[in-house]
């Protein structure tokens, strides 16, 4: 203990206090010999032979006490010397001052429960202490938009794991790294990268150091009850910080076991495909035993065992109890009425009663094929009960404190384990544990497990009124997008659970009760009923159960905007009624603020003629807004190679293209770009005849250029980047909030950018409390003024705004920044795109990003197409006609990446010069940051590969940075005025459909006056099928 932080003389003083002394120091074998440890091994304490239960006796040497006293004296000495104004203090002055400081520190440590305590142990290993500090700093810098571990951030464990103990049949640690300290060499440190000039950060000047402010500075209008110094205090207490550290350890272990189980499953599937060992007999055997396996098994799924991969010993009762006790103690729930023993008993009971609805059995005879899957299930059960206990004991003051700073949810221990539990849901669903999955989702959404002893009885005998009273804390822990996905998964799992319980109910009756069952209503999995009396009402189906539940949930989540509107529409779709009828009388802030229409006929949006009976007894089914769709025919290239399973389909391009003589294979997006470039699409003049004529060029960037324009145009006035940080805040309260919004200098975005605009429900569940302090809420006035101004400026001014914003970064010395260098290379292109969008479309898209950046930063249409048309000064309408020669050559007018030489370089590198990856345009998050618990291994491997590729691209762009500034974009070419048109296209193959978020983006852009449509590819009918159909008709 303390060997690494003590000098040789200090170690000798410890030995002297223990009663030992090295006689001849010159004869020591090594100067670095740990003499304290040697003394401890050969010396026993005075009370060694005294029973340890007597008060004041211990069989151990008091080494820790002596080391603590020595380190405390060193700390007090350094404090005195650092606070002194002179270089030398005489011993007569230094010793009393050191004794006084030492006494003060001791008093603080003794009153740690009510005063100030220490988070770091003085005897701790220096490397461990450094990693703890680094993990806290780096996780705090990542922000609420990046709360999952990968190979680059610090969401990882500090445990020392011996890799030699890991079995040889699992992937190598270099592929799936254990969660311990072994993996810390891969962590990327933003401050180090910034010091070496590798990366730059745009919010360094916005950062202010934290300090303890008195409540008087908050102003008269502040809520002083909840603002006594917590405005700048990140953690409420030392226990809260230690609880956060423990939850990060859980987060790292969950990531590892999920990644490992997915990798093992993928390798097994790949080997099965390569060997082509499909046994028909085993399939038939499993089908025959499916009914037997569906019955509830009496054997526990989680057996008592010791596994090398179980680093926390969760597969043993002793290890689980130790983990639960630590969680309850640090969270302050150990003194709860239930107590630690009751909680441990509940968790053990839950694990023993786990049952599957699939009856899947592996080759080893168990449900779980890998031990990592067992660990994930145990983690999910423990987290579920810990969060339930937390929601029961949380106070209104604690909720109010978290509501004041929702952008710090990545530093809430409840938020860390909530995301860990969310990532466990897919594994539970794959294993058929729908009851456990439903319970976990209910805890994440409602704060507690709903009363569900028998799903049929609850649904049949009562109105099934669900309780939403405890939703206030869960609403602050997950993002809106994740909560929306959780509601969708809950409805699906309810349906599976309903059908399974109906099947078990039917198969559990014996022959003696068969007649009585036939005389009564018995629910079936397919919604039918078996009744003896025709006049008896039939049992409602699982669809009816989900429909009634969705109707009740819409009234709670729709008006508070606690889930995205796409998720609200997904719930309304299950009601089987028109969207405008399902939302009749319901105030939806998101659809009204962003202009999302409920149907193609505007009268449906404002119609008040829909009655309640139309909603409860729909006749026309679900309908909502439908985007304009272009249909095209394309057949995918067939290939019998089994190694291409899971790969994207390839298509053959056109042979008559003048630019290329060869025939290449394209993906569906590249093929769509050829259709629009050649004029084959759009094929109809309705509704946008001005889009005909072809000549479209552009990008498959999935909104990358839109996010780039958002970063460039909004950097100074809204985002508060370095070029616009001098505007300051309005009130002292906002000034204090800025210190936690810009918590560190190395952030990718202001933290509140990832806090969506929504309202919190009250404790009664009937009234709305208040709006969350979101990015849109805090800057509402500034945003409205800025977007109104942006909407009313002309096209030339739009291009000038983009140019001036990029040049302004260069004037501040940001030329070494790879992002600014790339913007400079395409400054004319970005200016042209801003002109093509227009102020109204830009305003609508920017408002959506400010409303909920985490949700709307993705889902933008696949393709961004652009073209420029010339027109005379006297005839502006000619620009919309598809006349020969009206299309401007972008390579001649814009240059940059449209220049023939630049296009040739890109085609030589990737065989598609129009494909640009803009995944790095996400601010403070990544593209899949809120994915529904997908495989972390494959996801982050692709991310790492993409990062390396983007870094190489950035370096090349920096090397090829123009020596002089490109000229400003002028909307004239060859003495003619130029009009720019932009077209958003979402491409879908034959079996693909629109995502809810994609549909919302098409709706928003189209409603703002922009051009947005869907390109749907369908396959050609096969001739053999047609001939066969004719033959069958003749035979008939």
Short mmCIF file of N, CA, C and O in Angstrom, two decimals, residues 189 239 256 265 647-648 678 737 740 776 868 978:
data_model
loop_
_atom_site.label_atom_id
_atom_site.label_comp_id
_atom_site.label_asym_id
_atom_site.label_seq_id
_atom_site.Cartn_x
_atom_site.Cartn_y
_atom_site.Cartn_z
N UNK A 189 -7.55 10.72 -26.44
CA UNK A 189 -7.63 11.84 -25.51
C UNK A 189 -7.73 13.14 -26.32
O UNK A 189 -6.75 13.56 -26.95
N UNK A 239 -21.21 9.96 -2.61
CA UNK A 239 -21.84 8.68 -2.91
C UNK A 239 -22.42 8.67 -4.32
O UNK A 239 -22.41 7.63 -5.00
N UNK A 256 -19.28 -5.22 -23.29
CA UNK A 256 -18.39 -6.32 -23.65
C UNK A 256 -19.17 -7.61 -23.90
O UNK A 256 -18.94 -8.30 -24.91
N UNK A 265 -22.15 -15.44 -32.08
CA UNK A 265 -23.30 -15.86 -32.88
C UNK A 265 -23.04 -15.65 -34.37
O UNK A 265 -23.41 -16.49 -35.20
N UNK A 647 -25.10 -8.82 -47.64
CA UNK A 647 -24.57 -7.71 -48.43
C UNK A 647 -25.70 -7.03 -49.19
O UNK A 647 -26.77 -7.60 -49.42
N UNK A 648 -25.46 -5.79 -49.63
CA UNK A 648 -26.45 -5.04 -50.38
C UNK A 648 -26.53 -5.55 -51.82
O UNK A 648 -25.56 -6.07 -52.37
N UNK A 678 -30.25 11.33 -66.10
CA UNK A 678 -30.59 11.11 -67.51
C UNK A 678 -31.97 11.64 -67.88
O UNK A 678 -32.32 11.66 -69.07
N UNK A 737 -25.79 28.37 -16.02
CA UNK A 737 -26.11 27.18 -16.82
C UNK A 737 -25.08 26.94 -17.90
O UNK A 737 -24.78 25.79 -18.24
N UNK A 740 -22.17 24.49 -17.10
CA UNK A 740 -22.37 23.04 -17.20
C UNK A 740 -22.77 22.63 -18.61
O UNK A 740 -22.60 21.47 -18.98
N UNK A 776 -34.05 24.28 -27.47
CA UNK A 776 -35.07 25.10 -28.11
C UNK A 776 -35.77 26.00 -27.10
O UNK A 776 -36.12 27.14 -27.41
N UNK A 868 -28.60 23.71 -61.97
CA UNK A 868 -28.72 25.16 -62.16
C UNK A 868 -29.24 25.42 -63.57
O UNK A 868 -28.80 24.79 -64.54
N UNK A 978 -28.88 32.91 -63.06
CA UNK A 978 -28.91 31.47 -62.76
C UNK A 978 -29.88 31.23 -61.61
O UNK A 978 -29.87 31.95 -60.60
#
